Amino acid sequence: DTAVSQTPKYLVTQMGNDKSIKCEQNLGHDTMYWYKQDSKKFLKIMFSYNNKELIINETVPNRFSPKSPDKAHLNLHINSLELGDSAVYFCASSQSASNTGELFFGEGSRLTVL
Amino acid sequence: DAKTTQPTSMDCAEGRAANLPCNHSTISGNEYVYWYRQIHSQGPQYIIHGLKNNETNEMASLIITEDRKSSTLILPHATLRDTAVYYCIGRYSGNEKLTFGTGTRLTIIP
């Protein structure tokens, strides 16, 4: 049973399209994250939600909109996709935002924008 | 969070101990040292973390110097599956996010 699962694993789409990536965790954690890993392999945090509330919003274009319908799910919607959005997007969860425990990462969703 | 410095790459023979160094000279008193690794095409995986004392778990040992300005992650008996990028990260207690650097690419050689 996968702890943090993301769908789809691969996504190929045209510039200008709108797409979503879904994430679910079955660990009972309160906090979820989206990270982006670009072609140079830098991992950068994008968003974090704690109990469905946004707590971290790094400098990310407005075209990216996270949504957390409940604390077990954090989805990422991207409007008007651009070539530079091509990356691997990782979802993660942790027990709570203030806990010093580990983050559990999903396997990633590889987005390719043509 | 403290800036960390790691070697870009390292090799280690299979079956030997892999010792990965990390400098964090600006670390503050309540900042933890975390280690994660990323095996090719997978999500980052937590390894271990510590504050002042040395720590050991089923995956690795973490040795933190007394002045806390550097640490070493030890994989006691490296296997080919330990080939990965290893990240050393400083993180304040209560800080919601992990900030990844460039890490060390460890290659285990048969």
Short mmCIF file of N, CA and C in Angstrom, two decimals, chain A:
data_model
loop_
_atom_site.label_atom_id
_atom_site.label_comp_id
_atom_site.label_asym_id
_atom_site.label_seq_id
_atom_site.Cartn_x
_atom_site.Cartn_y
_atom_site.Cartn_z
N ASP A 1 0.85 -1.19 0.00
CA ASP A 1 0.00 0.00 0.00
C ASP A 1 0.89 1.25 0.00
N THR A 2 0.85 2.00 -1.09
CA THR A 2 1.74 3.15 -1.22
C THR A 2 1.34 4.25 -0.25
N ALA A 3 2.32 4.82 0.47
CA ALA A 3 2.03 5.82 1.48
C ALA A 3 1.61 7.14 0.85
N VAL A 4 2.39 7.60 -0.13
CA VAL A 4 2.09 8.84 -0.84
C VAL A 4 2.02 8.48 -2.32
N SER A 5 0.86 8.63 -2.90
CA SER A 5 0.70 8.24 -4.30
C SER A 5 0.28 9.43 -5.15
N GLN A 6 0.87 9.49 -6.33
CA GLN A 6 0.60 10.59 -7.26
C GLN A 6 0.11 10.03 -8.58
N THR A 7 -0.80 10.75 -9.18
CA THR A 7 -1.25 10.40 -10.53
C THR A 7 -1.45 11.66 -11.35
N PRO A 8 -1.09 11.62 -12.64
CA PRO A 8 -0.45 10.51 -13.31
C PRO A 8 1.06 10.49 -13.05
N LYS A 9 1.69 9.40 -13.40
CA LYS A 9 3.14 9.32 -13.24
C LYS A 9 3.84 10.05 -14.39
N TYR A 10 3.25 9.99 -15.55
CA TYR A 10 3.78 10.69 -16.72
C TYR A 10 2.66 11.50 -17.37
N LEU A 11 3.02 12.67 -17.84
CA LEU A 11 2.04 13.55 -18.47
C LEU A 11 2.74 14.31 -19.57
N VAL A 12 2.27 14.13 -20.81
CA VAL A 12 2.82 14.86 -21.95
C VAL A 12 1.69 15.69 -22.54
N THR A 13 1.94 16.97 -22.72
CA THR A 13 0.87 17.85 -23.16
C THR A 13 1.43 19.01 -23.96
N GLN A 14 0.55 19.73 -24.61
CA GLN A 14 0.94 20.86 -25.44
C GLN A 14 0.95 22.16 -24.63
N MET A 15 1.78 23.08 -25.06
CA MET A 15 1.78 24.42 -24.47
C MET A 15 0.38 25.00 -24.51
N GLY A 16 0.02 25.71 -23.47
CA GLY A 16 -1.27 26.39 -23.42
C GLY A 16 -2.38 25.56 -22.78
N ASN A 17 -2.14 24.25 -22.67
CA ASN A 17 -3.18 23.40 -22.05
C ASN A 17 -3.21 23.58 -20.54
N ASP A 18 -4.30 23.07 -19.94
CA ASP A 18 -4.44 23.05 -18.48
C ASP A 18 -4.40 21.59 -18.03
N LYS A 19 -3.65 21.33 -16.97
CA LYS A 19 -3.55 19.94 -16.49
C LYS A 19 -3.53 19.90 -14.97
N SER A 20 -3.86 18.74 -14.43
CA SER A 20 -3.84 18.55 -12.98
C SER A 20 -3.05 17.30 -12.61
N ILE A 21 -2.41 17.39 -11.46
CA ILE A 21 -1.73 16.23 -10.87
C ILE A 21 -2.36 16.02 -9.49
N LYS A 22 -2.65 14.76 -9.19
CA LYS A 22 -3.31 14.47 -7.92
C LYS A 22 -2.36 13.76 -6.97
N CYS A 23 -2.56 14.00 -5.69
CA CYS A 23 -1.74 13.36 -4.67
C CYS A 23 -2.62 12.95 -3.50
N GLU A 24 -2.34 11.75 -3.01
CA GLU A 24 -3.07 11.23 -1.86
C GLU A 24 -2.10 10.58 -0.90
N GLN A 25 -2.30 10.78 0.39
CA GLN A 25 -1.48 10.09 1.38
C GLN A 25 -2.39 9.35 2.36
N ASN A 26 -1.96 8.13 2.71
CA ASN A 26 -2.75 7.30 3.63
C ASN A 26 -2.04 7.12 4.98
N LEU A 27 -1.22 8.11 5.33
CA LEU A 27 -0.45 8.03 6.56
C LEU A 27 -1.11 8.75 7.72
N GLY A 28 -2.21 9.43 7.45
CA GLY A 28 -2.86 10.19 8.51
C GLY A 28 -2.14 11.48 8.85
N HIS A 29 -1.27 11.93 7.96
CA HIS A 29 -0.49 13.15 8.19
C HIS A 29 -1.35 14.39 8.03
N ASP A 30 -0.91 15.46 8.71
CA ASP A 30 -1.64 16.73 8.64
C ASP A 30 -1.12 17.65 7.54
N THR A 31 0.14 17.46 7.15
CA THR A 31 0.79 18.43 6.26
C THR A 31 1.20 17.77 4.94
N MET A 32 0.93 18.47 3.85
CA MET A 32 1.31 17.98 2.53
C MET A 32 2.02 19.07 1.75
N TYR A 33 2.85 18.65 0.79
CA TYR A 33 3.73 19.56 0.06
C TYR A 33 3.73 19.22 -1.42
N TRP A 34 4.04 20.25 -2.23
CA TRP A 34 4.44 20.04 -3.61
C TRP A 34 5.84 20.59 -3.80
N TYR A 35 6.70 19.76 -4.39
CA TYR A 35 8.05 20.15 -4.77
C TYR A 35 8.19 20.01 -6.28
N LYS A 36 9.06 20.84 -6.84
CA LYS A 36 9.35 20.76 -8.27
C LYS A 36 10.83 20.46 -8.46
N GLN A 37 11.14 19.49 -9.32
CA GLN A 37 12.55 19.18 -9.64
C GLN A 37 12.75 19.42 -11.13
N ASP A 38 13.58 20.41 -11.44
CA ASP A 38 13.75 20.79 -12.84
C ASP A 38 14.82 19.92 -13.51
N SER A 39 15.15 20.28 -14.74
CA SER A 39 16.08 19.47 -15.54
C SER A 39 17.48 19.45 -14.94
N LYS A 40 17.82 20.44 -14.14
CA LYS A 40 19.13 20.47 -13.47
C LYS A 40 19.09 19.76 -12.13
N LYS A 41 17.95 19.15 -11.83
CA LYS A 41 17.78 18.31 -10.65
C LYS A 41 17.66 19.10 -9.34
N PHE A 42 17.45 20.41 -9.41
CA PHE A 42 17.21 21.16 -8.18
C PHE A 42 15.79 20.90 -7.70
N LEU A 43 15.69 20.56 -6.42
CA LEU A 43 14.39 20.31 -5.78
C LEU A 43 13.97 21.56 -5.03
N LYS A 44 12.82 22.13 -5.43
CA LYS A 44 12.37 23.35 -4.77
C LYS A 44 10.95 23.21 -4.29
N ILE A 45 10.70 23.70 -3.09
CA ILE A 45 9.35 23.63 -2.57
C ILE A 45 8.47 24.65 -3.29
N MET A 46 7.23 24.27 -3.53
CA MET A 46 6.28 25.18 -4.16
C MET A 46 5.21 25.58 -3.16
N PHE A 47 4.53 24.59 -2.59
CA PHE A 47 3.42 24.84 -1.69
C PHE A 47 3.44 23.86 -0.53
N SER A 48 2.78 24.28 0.56
CA SER A 48 2.53 23.36 1.65
C SER A 48 1.17 23.68 2.25
N TYR A 49 0.45 22.62 2.60
CA TYR A 49 -0.85 22.74 3.25
C TYR A 49 -0.80 22.01 4.58
N ASN A 50 -1.38 22.63 5.59
CA ASN A 50 -1.53 21.97 6.88
C ASN A 50 -3.01 21.92 7.22
N ASN A 51 -3.55 20.72 7.32
CA ASN A 51 -4.99 20.57 7.58
C ASN A 51 -5.83 21.42 6.63
N LYS A 52 -5.55 21.30 5.37
CA LYS A 52 -6.27 21.94 4.27
C LYS A 52 -6.01 23.43 4.15
N GLU A 53 -5.15 23.98 4.98
CA GLU A 53 -4.87 25.41 4.89
C GLU A 53 -3.48 25.66 4.32
N LEU A 54 -3.38 26.60 3.41
CA LEU A 54 -2.11 26.92 2.78
C LEU A 54 -1.18 27.58 3.80
N ILE A 55 0.03 27.01 3.97
CA ILE A 55 0.98 27.60 4.91
C ILE A 55 2.28 28.03 4.24
N ILE A 56 2.58 27.47 3.10
CA ILE A 56 3.75 27.89 2.35
C ILE A 56 3.32 28.12 0.90
N ASN A 57 3.70 29.28 0.38
CA ASN A 57 3.45 29.58 -1.03
C ASN A 57 4.70 30.30 -1.52
N GLU A 58 5.63 29.52 -2.07
CA GLU A 58 6.86 30.12 -2.57
C GLU A 58 6.55 30.95 -3.82
N THR A 59 7.55 31.54 -4.37
CA THR A 59 7.33 32.40 -5.55
C THR A 59 7.02 31.52 -6.75
N VAL A 60 5.73 31.26 -6.90
CA VAL A 60 5.27 30.39 -7.97
C VAL A 60 4.25 31.17 -8.79
N PRO A 61 4.29 31.07 -10.13
CA PRO A 61 3.32 31.79 -10.95
C PRO A 61 1.88 31.47 -10.56
N ASN A 62 1.00 32.44 -10.76
CA ASN A 62 -0.42 32.24 -10.45
C ASN A 62 -1.06 31.14 -11.26
N ARG A 63 -0.42 30.72 -12.31
CA ARG A 63 -0.96 29.63 -13.14
C ARG A 63 -1.00 28.31 -12.36
N PHE A 64 -0.23 28.25 -11.28
CA PHE A 64 -0.22 27.06 -10.44
C PHE A 64 -1.19 27.26 -9.29
N SER A 65 -2.16 26.36 -9.17
CA SER A 65 -3.12 26.50 -8.07
C SER A 65 -3.28 25.16 -7.37
N PRO A 66 -2.83 25.09 -6.12
CA PRO A 66 -3.02 23.88 -5.34
C PRO A 66 -4.42 23.87 -4.73
N LYS A 67 -4.91 22.65 -4.51
CA LYS A 67 -6.21 22.52 -3.84
C LYS A 67 -6.16 21.32 -2.93
N SER A 68 -6.64 21.51 -1.70
CA SER A 68 -6.65 20.43 -0.73
C SER A 68 -8.07 20.20 -0.26
N PRO A 69 -8.78 19.25 -0.86
CA PRO A 69 -10.17 19.00 -0.46
C PRO A 69 -10.29 18.42 0.95
N ASP A 70 -9.28 17.70 1.36
CA ASP A 70 -9.20 17.20 2.73
C ASP A 70 -7.73 16.97 3.04
N LYS A 71 -7.40 16.65 4.27
CA LYS A 71 -5.97 16.63 4.61
C LYS A 71 -5.23 15.45 4.02
N ALA A 72 -5.94 14.51 3.42
CA ALA A 72 -5.27 13.37 2.79
C ALA A 72 -4.99 13.61 1.31
N HIS A 73 -5.47 14.71 0.77
CA HIS A 73 -5.32 14.98 -0.65
C HIS A 73 -4.79 16.39 -0.90
N LEU A 74 -3.87 16.48 -1.84
CA LEU A 74 -3.38 17.79 -2.29
C LEU A 74 -3.15 17.69 -3.78
N ASN A 75 -3.97 18.42 -4.52
CA ASN A 75 -3.89 18.39 -5.97
C ASN A 75 -3.22 19.66 -6.47
N LEU A 76 -2.63 19.55 -7.66
CA LEU A 76 -1.95 20.70 -8.27
C LEU A 76 -2.52 20.90 -9.65
N HIS A 77 -3.11 22.07 -9.85
CA HIS A 77 -3.66 22.40 -11.17
C HIS A 77 -2.77 23.45 -11.81
N ILE A 78 -2.46 23.25 -13.09
CA ILE A 78 -1.59 24.19 -13.79
C ILE A 78 -2.32 24.69 -15.04
N ASN A 79 -2.49 25.99 -15.12
CA ASN A 79 -3.15 26.60 -16.28
C ASN A 79 -2.12 27.07 -17.30
N SER A 80 -2.54 27.11 -18.55
CA SER A 80 -1.72 27.71 -19.61
C SER A 80 -0.27 27.24 -19.55
N LEU A 81 -0.10 25.96 -19.67
CA LEU A 81 1.23 25.36 -19.51
C LEU A 81 2.26 25.97 -20.44
N GLU A 82 3.47 26.14 -19.91
CA GLU A 82 4.59 26.68 -20.67
C GLU A 82 5.71 25.64 -20.71
N LEU A 83 6.62 25.85 -21.67
CA LEU A 83 7.73 24.90 -21.83
C LEU A 83 8.51 24.74 -20.52
N GLY A 84 8.69 25.86 -19.80
CA GLY A 84 9.47 25.84 -18.56
C GLY A 84 8.81 25.10 -17.42
N ASP A 85 7.56 24.71 -17.61
CA ASP A 85 6.88 23.93 -16.56
C ASP A 85 7.28 22.46 -16.61
N SER A 86 7.97 22.08 -17.67
CA SER A 86 8.43 20.69 -17.78
C SER A 86 9.37 20.38 -16.61
N ALA A 87 9.01 19.37 -15.85
CA ALA A 87 9.77 19.02 -14.64
C ALA A 87 9.15 17.77 -14.05
N VAL A 88 9.78 17.30 -12.97
CA VAL A 88 9.15 16.25 -12.17
C VAL A 88 8.58 16.91 -10.92
N TYR A 89 7.33 16.66 -10.65
CA TYR A 89 6.65 17.25 -9.51
C TYR A 89 6.47 16.16 -8.45
N PHE A 90 6.96 16.47 -7.25
CA PHE A 90 6.87 15.51 -6.15
C PHE A 90 5.91 16.01 -5.08
N CYS A 91 5.05 15.14 -4.67
CA CYS A 91 4.19 15.40 -3.53
C CYS A 91 4.84 14.76 -2.30
N ALA A 92 4.63 15.36 -1.15
CA ALA A 92 5.18 14.82 0.09
C ALA A 92 4.20 15.09 1.23
N SER A 93 4.38 14.34 2.32
CA SER A 93 3.57 14.60 3.50
C SER A 93 4.43 14.44 4.75
N SER A 94 4.01 15.10 5.82
CA SER A 94 4.66 14.92 7.12
C SER A 94 3.58 14.97 8.19
N GLN A 95 3.95 14.46 9.36
CA GLN A 95 2.95 14.31 10.43
C GLN A 95 2.29 15.64 10.76
N SER A 96 3.13 16.66 10.93
CA SER A 96 2.59 18.00 11.14
C SER A 96 3.64 19.01 10.73
N ALA A 97 3.23 20.23 10.54
CA ALA A 97 4.14 21.26 10.04
C ALA A 97 5.23 21.56 11.04
N SER A 98 4.90 21.46 12.32
CA SER A 98 5.89 21.85 13.33
C SER A 98 6.70 20.66 13.84
N ASN A 99 6.37 19.50 13.35
CA ASN A 99 7.08 18.31 13.79
C ASN A 99 8.43 18.24 13.10
N THR A 100 9.43 17.71 13.79
CA THR A 100 10.75 17.60 13.16
C THR A 100 10.92 16.26 12.46
N GLY A 101 9.84 15.55 12.28
CA GLY A 101 9.93 14.24 11.66
C GLY A 101 10.15 14.33 10.17
N GLU A 102 10.18 13.18 9.59
CA GLU A 102 10.55 13.09 8.19
C GLU A 102 9.40 13.44 7.26
N LEU A 103 9.78 13.81 6.05
CA LEU A 103 8.83 13.97 4.96
C LEU A 103 8.82 12.68 4.16
N PHE A 104 7.64 12.24 3.79
CA PHE A 104 7.49 11.08 2.92
C PHE A 104 7.12 11.59 1.53
N PHE A 105 7.90 11.17 0.54
CA PHE A 105 7.70 11.65 -0.81
C PHE A 105 7.01 10.60 -1.67
N GLY A 106 6.23 11.08 -2.63
CA GLY A 106 5.70 10.21 -3.65
C GLY A 106 6.76 9.93 -4.70
N GLU A 107 6.37 9.16 -5.71
CA GLU A 107 7.32 8.75 -6.74
C GLU A 107 7.50 9.79 -7.85
N GLY A 108 6.72 10.83 -7.80
CA GLY A 108 6.90 11.91 -8.77
C GLY A 108 5.96 11.78 -9.96
N SER A 109 5.67 12.93 -10.54
CA SER A 109 4.89 13.01 -11.78
C SER A 109 5.71 13.80 -12.79
N ARG A 110 6.10 13.12 -13.86
CA ARG A 110 6.97 13.77 -14.85
C ARG A 110 6.11 14.46 -15.89
N LEU A 111 6.16 15.78 -15.90
CA LEU A 111 5.38 16.59 -16.84
C LEU A 111 6.27 17.06 -17.97
N THR A 112 5.86 16.79 -19.20
CA THR A 112 6.58 17.26 -20.38
C THR A 112 5.65 18.14 -21.19
N VAL A 113 6.06 19.38 -21.39
CA VAL A 113 5.27 20.33 -22.17
C VAL A 113 5.94 20.53 -23.53
N LEU A 114 5.20 20.27 -24.59
CA LEU A 114 5.76 20.36 -25.94
C LEU A 114 5.36 21.66 -26.63
#
